[in-house]
Tab-separated table of C-alpha atoms in Angstrom:
chain	number	residue	atom	x	y	z
A	966	MET	CA	-286.550	50.759	-39.084
A	967	PRO	CA	-288.728	51.877	-41.910
A	968	ALA	CA	-286.830	54.022	-44.329
A	969	ILE	CA	-289.134	56.926	-43.597
A	970	PHE	CA	-287.418	57.315	-40.217
A	971	ALA	CA	-283.855	57.210	-41.616
A	972	ALA	CA	-282.962	60.683	-40.929
A	973	MET	CA	-285.129	61.284	-37.709
A	974	PRO	CA	-283.595	63.480	-34.838
A	975	GLN	CA	-281.858	61.374	-32.226
A	976	SER	CA	-282.748	63.916	-29.432
A	977	VAL	CA	-284.749	63.047	-26.259
A	978	SER	CA	-287.576	65.340	-26.994
A	979	PHE	CA	-288.088	63.968	-30.410
A	980	ASN	CA	-288.237	60.468	-29.034
A	981	LYS	CA	-290.663	61.485	-26.256
A	982	LEU	CA	-292.897	63.234	-28.969
A	983	ARG	CA	-292.810	60.080	-31.190
A	984	LYS	CA	-293.560	57.679	-28.271
A	985	ARG	CA	-296.498	59.965	-27.286
A	986	LEU	CA	-297.974	59.949	-30.840
A	987	LEU	CA	-297.577	56.122	-30.912
A	988	ARG	CA	-299.319	55.669	-27.529
A	989	GLN	CA	-302.294	57.807	-28.510
A	990	THR	CA	-302.623	56.221	-31.833
A	991	ARG	CA	-302.454	52.840	-30.328
A	992	GLN	CA	-305.141	53.934	-27.915
A	993	ALA	CA	-307.404	55.134	-30.534
A	994	ILE	CA	-307.069	51.926	-32.589
A	995	ASP	CA	-307.986	49.958	-29.514
A	996	ASP	CA	-310.600	52.119	-28.181
A	997	PHE	CA	-312.712	52.232	-31.435
A	998	GLY	CA	-311.981	48.611	-32.438
A	999	MET	CA	-310.096	49.616	-35.834
A	1000	LEU	CA	-308.625	46.180	-36.345
A	1001	GLY	CA	-311.912	44.493	-35.911
A	1002	GLY	CA	-313.686	42.609	-38.534
A	1003	GLY	CA	-310.553	41.111	-40.042
A	1004	THR	CA	-309.399	44.450	-41.565
A	1005	ARG	CA	-306.129	43.630	-43.256
A	1006	ARG	CA	-305.330	46.288	-45.803
A	1007	TRP	CA	-305.580	50.034	-45.283
A	1008	LEU	CA	-305.521	52.909	-47.979
A	1009	VAL	CA	-303.902	55.843	-46.343
A	1010	GLY	CA	-304.868	59.146	-47.748
A	1011	LEU	CA	-301.962	61.387	-48.347
A	1012	SER	CA	-302.578	65.008	-49.083
A	1013	GLY	CA	-299.017	66.019	-48.704
A	1014	GLY	CA	-299.773	68.094	-45.685
A	1015	LYS	CA	-298.222	67.658	-42.147
A	1016	ASP	CA	-301.034	65.520	-40.779
A	1017	SER	CA	-301.267	62.740	-43.367
A	1018	TYR	CA	-297.439	62.581	-43.573
A	1019	ALA	CA	-297.318	62.043	-39.726
A	1020	LEU	CA	-300.099	59.481	-39.981
A	1021	LEU	CA	-298.130	57.368	-42.421
A	1022	ALA	CA	-294.858	57.364	-40.341
A	1023	ILE	CA	-296.757	56.709	-37.371
A	1024	LEU	CA	-298.713	53.497	-38.753
A	1025	MET	CA	-295.448	52.527	-40.556
A	1026	ASP	CA	-293.829	52.669	-36.887
A	1027	LEU	CA	-296.536	50.442	-35.393
A	1028	GLN	CA	-296.244	48.109	-38.269
A	1029	TRP	CA	-292.531	47.840	-37.933
A	1030	ARG	CA	-293.008	46.988	-34.138
A	1031	GLY	CA	-295.443	44.116	-35.019
A	1032	LEU	CA	-298.295	46.179	-33.449
A	1033	LEU	CA	-300.284	46.897	-36.566
A	1034	PRO	CA	-300.970	43.561	-38.640
A	1035	VAL	CA	-302.245	45.365	-41.844
A	1036	GLU	CA	-300.797	46.294	-45.247
A	1037	LEU	CA	-300.534	50.092	-45.898
A	1038	ILE	CA	-301.050	51.591	-49.366
A	1039	ALA	CA	-300.346	55.303	-49.478
A	1040	CYS	CA	-302.652	57.196	-52.000
A	1041	ASN	CA	-302.422	60.876	-53.091
A	1042	LEU	CA	-305.524	62.280	-55.230
A	1043	ASP	CA	-304.148	64.855	-57.545
A	1044	GLN	CA	-307.035	67.292	-57.676
A	1045	GLY	CA	-305.929	69.201	-60.620
A	1046	GLN	CA	-304.903	72.300	-58.676
A	1047	PRO	CA	-302.710	74.853	-60.521
A	1048	ASN	CA	-298.902	74.618	-59.899
A	1049	PHE	CA	-299.497	71.376	-57.893
A	1050	PRO	CA	-295.894	69.696	-57.756
A	1051	LYS	CA	-296.845	66.520	-59.175
A	1052	HIS	CA	-293.481	64.789	-58.737
A	1053	VAL	CA	-292.954	65.463	-54.861
A	1054	LEU	CA	-295.074	62.580	-53.473
A	1055	PRO	CA	-294.307	59.733	-56.042
A	1056	ASP	CA	-290.543	60.568	-55.777
A	1057	TYR	CA	-290.676	60.586	-51.894
A	1058	LEU	CA	-292.849	57.498	-51.589
A	1059	THR	CA	-290.566	55.742	-53.996
A	1060	SER	CA	-287.641	56.753	-52.049
A	1061	ILE	CA	-288.775	55.439	-48.654
A	1062	GLY	CA	-290.148	52.144	-50.304
A	1063	VAL	CA	-293.828	52.724	-49.701
A	1064	LYS	CA	-296.353	51.044	-52.070
A	1065	HIS	CA	-298.461	53.904	-53.372
A	1066	ARG	CA	-301.108	55.027	-56.029
A	1067	ILE	CA	-301.353	58.481	-57.509
A	1068	GLU	CA	-304.602	59.107	-59.003
A	1069	TYR	CA	-305.387	62.365	-60.994
A	1070	ARG	CA	-309.124	63.639	-60.729
A	1071	ASP	CA	-309.600	67.144	-61.716
A	1072	THR	CA	-312.071	67.943	-58.992
A	1073	TYR	CA	-310.490	71.458	-58.662
A	1074	SER	CA	-312.354	72.986	-61.724
A	1075	ILE	CA	-315.681	71.353	-60.342
A	1076	VAL	CA	-315.252	73.088	-57.064
A	1077	LYS	CA	-314.360	76.405	-58.605
A	1078	GLU	CA	-317.304	76.126	-61.030
A	1079	LYS	CA	-320.004	74.952	-58.673
A	1080	VAL	CA	-319.238	77.077	-55.534
A	1081	PRO	CA	-320.690	80.482	-55.707
A	1082	ALA	CA	-318.488	83.595	-55.344
A	1083	GLY	CA	-317.803	84.110	-51.530
A	1084	GLY	CA	-318.641	80.508	-50.857
A	1085	THR	CA	-316.332	78.233	-49.070
A	1086	TYR	CA	-314.799	75.288	-51.127
A	1087	CYS	CA	-313.948	72.963	-48.410
A	1088	ALA	CA	-317.295	71.038	-47.917
A	1089	LEU	CA	-317.687	70.030	-51.926
A	1090	CYS	CA	-313.975	69.507	-52.129
A	1091	SER	CA	-314.000	67.076	-49.201
A	1092	ARG	CA	-316.983	65.236	-50.510
A	1093	LEU	CA	-315.704	64.813	-54.127
A	1094	ARG	CA	-312.249	63.970	-52.740
A	1095	ARG	CA	-313.833	61.163	-50.303
A	1096	GLY	CA	-315.868	59.684	-53.175
A	1097	ASN	CA	-312.710	59.080	-55.027
A	1098	LEU	CA	-310.715	57.644	-52.172
A	1099	TYR	CA	-313.657	55.342	-51.450
A	1100	ARG	CA	-313.636	53.965	-54.966
A	1101	ILE	CA	-309.767	53.604	-55.106
A	1102	ALA	CA	-309.931	51.728	-51.483
A	1103	ARG	CA	-312.464	49.328	-53.275
A	1104	GLU	CA	-310.117	48.995	-56.559
A	1105	GLU	CA	-307.048	48.321	-54.330
A	1106	GLY	CA	-309.052	45.789	-52.178
A	1107	CYS	CA	-308.787	47.642	-49.049
A	1108	ASP	CA	-310.984	47.185	-46.015
A	1109	ALA	CA	-310.418	50.776	-44.540
A	1110	LEU	CA	-309.737	54.306	-45.748
A	1111	VAL	CA	-307.340	55.972	-43.223
A	1112	LEU	CA	-307.356	59.891	-42.669
A	1113	GLY	CA	-305.186	62.159	-40.840
A	1114	HIS	CA	-307.605	63.954	-38.899
A	1115	HIS	CA	-306.591	64.906	-35.350
A	1116	ARG	CA	-307.812	66.264	-32.059
A	1117	GLU	CA	-308.194	69.919	-33.239
A	1118	ASP	CA	-309.978	68.739	-36.453
A	1119	ILE	CA	-312.522	67.040	-34.289
A	1120	LEU	CA	-313.238	69.717	-31.572
A	1121	GLU	CA	-313.590	72.356	-34.637
A	1122	THR	CA	-316.089	70.103	-36.431
A	1123	PHE	CA	-318.150	69.637	-33.152
A	1124	PHE	CA	-318.259	73.672	-32.610
A	1125	MET	CA	-319.087	74.153	-36.200
A	1126	ASN	CA	-321.993	71.735	-35.889
A	1127	PHE	CA	-322.966	73.346	-32.479
A	1128	PHE	CA	-322.717	76.951	-33.627
A	1129	HIS	CA	-323.914	76.700	-37.268
A	1130	GLY	CA	-325.624	73.513	-37.575
A	1131	GLY	CA	-327.697	73.184	-34.340
A	1132	ARG	CA	-326.566	69.757	-33.723
A	1133	LEU	CA	-324.168	67.832	-31.419
A	1134	ALA	CA	-322.077	65.990	-33.929
A	1135	THR	CA	-318.310	65.821	-34.940
A	1136	MET	CA	-315.879	63.575	-37.110
A	1137	PRO	CA	-316.092	60.058	-35.622
A	1138	ALA	CA	-312.931	58.043	-35.296
A	1139	LYS	CA	-314.684	55.189	-36.971
A	1140	LEU	CA	-317.346	55.393	-39.636
A	1141	LEU	CA	-318.865	52.897	-41.942
A	1142	ASN	CA	-319.414	54.424	-45.567
A	1143	ASP	CA	-322.780	54.745	-46.913
A	1144	ASP	CA	-322.406	51.835	-49.345
A	1145	GLY	CA	-321.333	49.667	-46.013
A	1146	ASP	CA	-318.276	48.346	-47.696
A	1147	VAL	CA	-315.235	50.594	-46.466
A	1148	MET	CA	-314.498	51.758	-43.004
A	1149	LEU	CA	-313.190	55.284	-42.505
A	1150	LEU	CA	-310.700	55.375	-39.672
A	1151	ARG	CA	-309.206	58.228	-38.017
A	1152	PRO	CA	-306.291	56.791	-35.827
A	1153	LEU	CA	-304.880	60.197	-34.830
A	1154	ALA	CA	-308.060	61.325	-33.076
A	1155	TYR	CA	-306.238	61.678	-29.749
A	1156	ALA	CA	-303.144	63.369	-31.074
A	1157	ALA	CA	-302.795	67.149	-30.809
A	1158	GLU	CA	-302.174	69.441	-33.923
A	1159	ASP	CA	-299.153	71.031	-32.310
A	1160	ASP	CA	-297.380	67.593	-31.844
A	1161	LEU	CA	-298.091	66.614	-35.417
A	1162	ALA	CA	-296.519	69.823	-36.627
A	1163	LYS	CA	-293.501	69.501	-34.455
A	1164	PHE	CA	-293.198	65.983	-35.548
A	1165	ALA	CA	-293.543	66.822	-39.369
A	1166	ALA	CA	-291.057	69.543	-38.895
A	1167	ALA	CA	-288.365	67.330	-37.270
A	1168	MET	CA	-289.047	64.739	-39.886
A	1169	GLU	CA	-288.513	67.163	-42.709
A	1170	PHE	CA	-291.391	65.869	-44.661
A	1171	PRO	CA	-291.801	67.529	-48.184
A	1172	ILE	CA	-294.982	69.482	-47.350
A	1173	ILE	CA	-297.187	70.495	-50.181
A	1174	PRO	CA	-299.749	73.324	-49.201
A	1175	CYS	CA	-303.078	73.527	-50.386
A	1176	ASP	CA	-303.975	76.300	-52.759
A	1177	LEU	CA	-307.582	75.869	-52.954
A	1178	CYS	CA	-308.991	76.186	-49.383
A	1179	GLY	CA	-305.779	77.850	-48.284
A	1180	SER	CA	-306.513	80.675	-50.651
A	1181	GLN	CA	-309.703	81.592	-48.639
A	1182	ASP	CA	-309.900	83.950	-45.616
A	1183	GLY	CA	-312.703	84.134	-42.986
A	1184	LEU	CA	-313.475	80.294	-43.102
A	1185	GLU	CA	-315.540	79.233	-40.163
A	1186	ARG	CA	-313.197	76.465	-39.271
A	1187	ASN	CA	-310.442	79.249	-38.821
A	1188	ALA	CA	-312.918	80.970	-36.472
A	1189	MET	CA	-313.240	77.845	-34.417
A	1190	LYS	CA	-309.575	77.172	-34.452
A	1191	ALA	CA	-308.962	80.596	-33.036
A	1192	MET	CA	-311.765	80.260	-30.453
A	1193	LEU	CA	-310.202	76.866	-29.146
A	1194	SER	CA	-306.536	78.356	-29.209
A	1195	GLY	CA	-307.741	81.230	-27.095
A	1196	ILE	CA	-309.483	78.797	-24.465
A	1197	GLU	CA	-306.489	76.699	-24.466
A	1198	ALA	CA	-304.274	79.937	-23.747
A	1199	ARG	CA	-306.428	80.914	-20.776
A	1200	MET	CA	-306.965	77.574	-19.458
A	1201	PRO	CA	-304.405	75.127	-20.520
A	1202	GLY	CA	-305.521	71.374	-20.696
A	1203	ARG	CA	-309.167	72.358	-21.936
A	1204	LYS	CA	-308.749	70.893	-25.406
A	1205	ASP	CA	-307.990	67.547	-23.836
A	1206	THR	CA	-311.003	67.950	-21.297
A	1207	MET	CA	-313.393	68.812	-24.266
A	1208	LEU	CA	-312.189	65.781	-26.059
A	1209	ARG	CA	-312.714	63.690	-23.083
A	1210	ALA	CA	-316.389	65.054	-22.861
A	1211	LEU	CA	-317.180	63.816	-26.295
A	1212	GLY	CA	-316.661	60.426	-25.211
A	1213	HIS	CA	-318.869	60.834	-22.068
A	1214	VAL	CA	-322.126	61.432	-23.217
A	1215	ASN	CA	-325.276	61.129	-20.913
A	1216	PRO	CA	-328.441	61.372	-23.170
A	1217	SER	CA	-330.779	61.639	-20.217
A	1218	HIS	CA	-329.253	64.946	-19.466
A	1219	LEU	CA	-329.575	66.450	-23.046
A	1220	LEU	CA	-332.693	67.352	-24.949
A	1221	ASP	CA	-333.128	64.830	-27.649
A	1222	PRO	CA	-336.227	62.639	-27.064
A	1223	LYS	CA	-334.872	60.189	-29.973
A	1224	LEU	CA	-331.910	59.294	-27.740
A	1225	PHE	CA	-333.833	59.144	-24.430
A	1226	ASP	CA	-337.353	58.145	-23.618
A	1227	PHE	CA	-338.422	61.191	-21.452
A	1228	LYS	CA	-342.109	60.561	-22.136
A	1229	SER	CA	-341.554	57.096	-20.329
A	1230	LEU	CA	-339.817	58.845	-17.243
A	1231	LEU	CA	-342.336	58.895	-14.499
A	1232	PRO	CA	-342.033	58.559	-10.755
A	1233	GLU	CA	-342.488	55.037	-9.086
A	1234	PRO	CA	-346.005	54.704	-7.713
A	1235	LYS	CA	-346.171	54.740	-3.947
A	1236	ASP	CA	-347.581	51.823	-1.994
A	1237	ASP	CA	-350.446	52.222	0.243
A	1238	GLN	CA	-348.187	51.974	3.448
A	1239	ASP	CA	-346.368	55.048	2.186
A	1240	ARG	CA	-349.371	57.209	1.710
């Protein structure tokens, strides 16, 4: 077993949870062809939060089982946040024998300077972090950058675009970056946030909270999260239904003429015999 699982619980409930996350991750990897194109080296973005820790553990589990023929490199981008415990991630990754890279870039100061008072940090912070991770992936010879976004992240992004952006779009499970040289993968696309939280708690990962976006109240994403939680509480299973809907799109039943040629949609001409 990978060393990351050395102290895992031996309970039946944890075993079921682990198997469910493994199954969902394998399904996403297969559905979206994440191993296509000869990808053999993945850079795993590790923030120190529950989702990225769980992602690393699940990928290592699949690797150990011979189901993921790629080399994994964990990477943390130290963004210069005050009081960030710099020793936690390198110490932990070293203790479990994971190849890793810790990169320091003070994007924190840039975000604080550029975002006006009352504005939200997440968009700019994410862009700066993503740009650095793409660069590191190139430097490490990686084919893909792998992130720990899950089912709720995808649904929340969809509704943020729906309500505030006026478009139908969300986080794709697989995306080619603008330069066309690094794939962005989200293998946890089918995984529920609650499951990842239970998994991380059971594994006792050394969680590091985000003091930047975590310090802001009233974020749009928080409103979407609350809305989805309310829907799920009233109608259990709706989150899975909504996620399935994102994979079953019928362009002819929407309103985008760029996706469907409505102008050419005409009735069949009738033969003279039918008149």
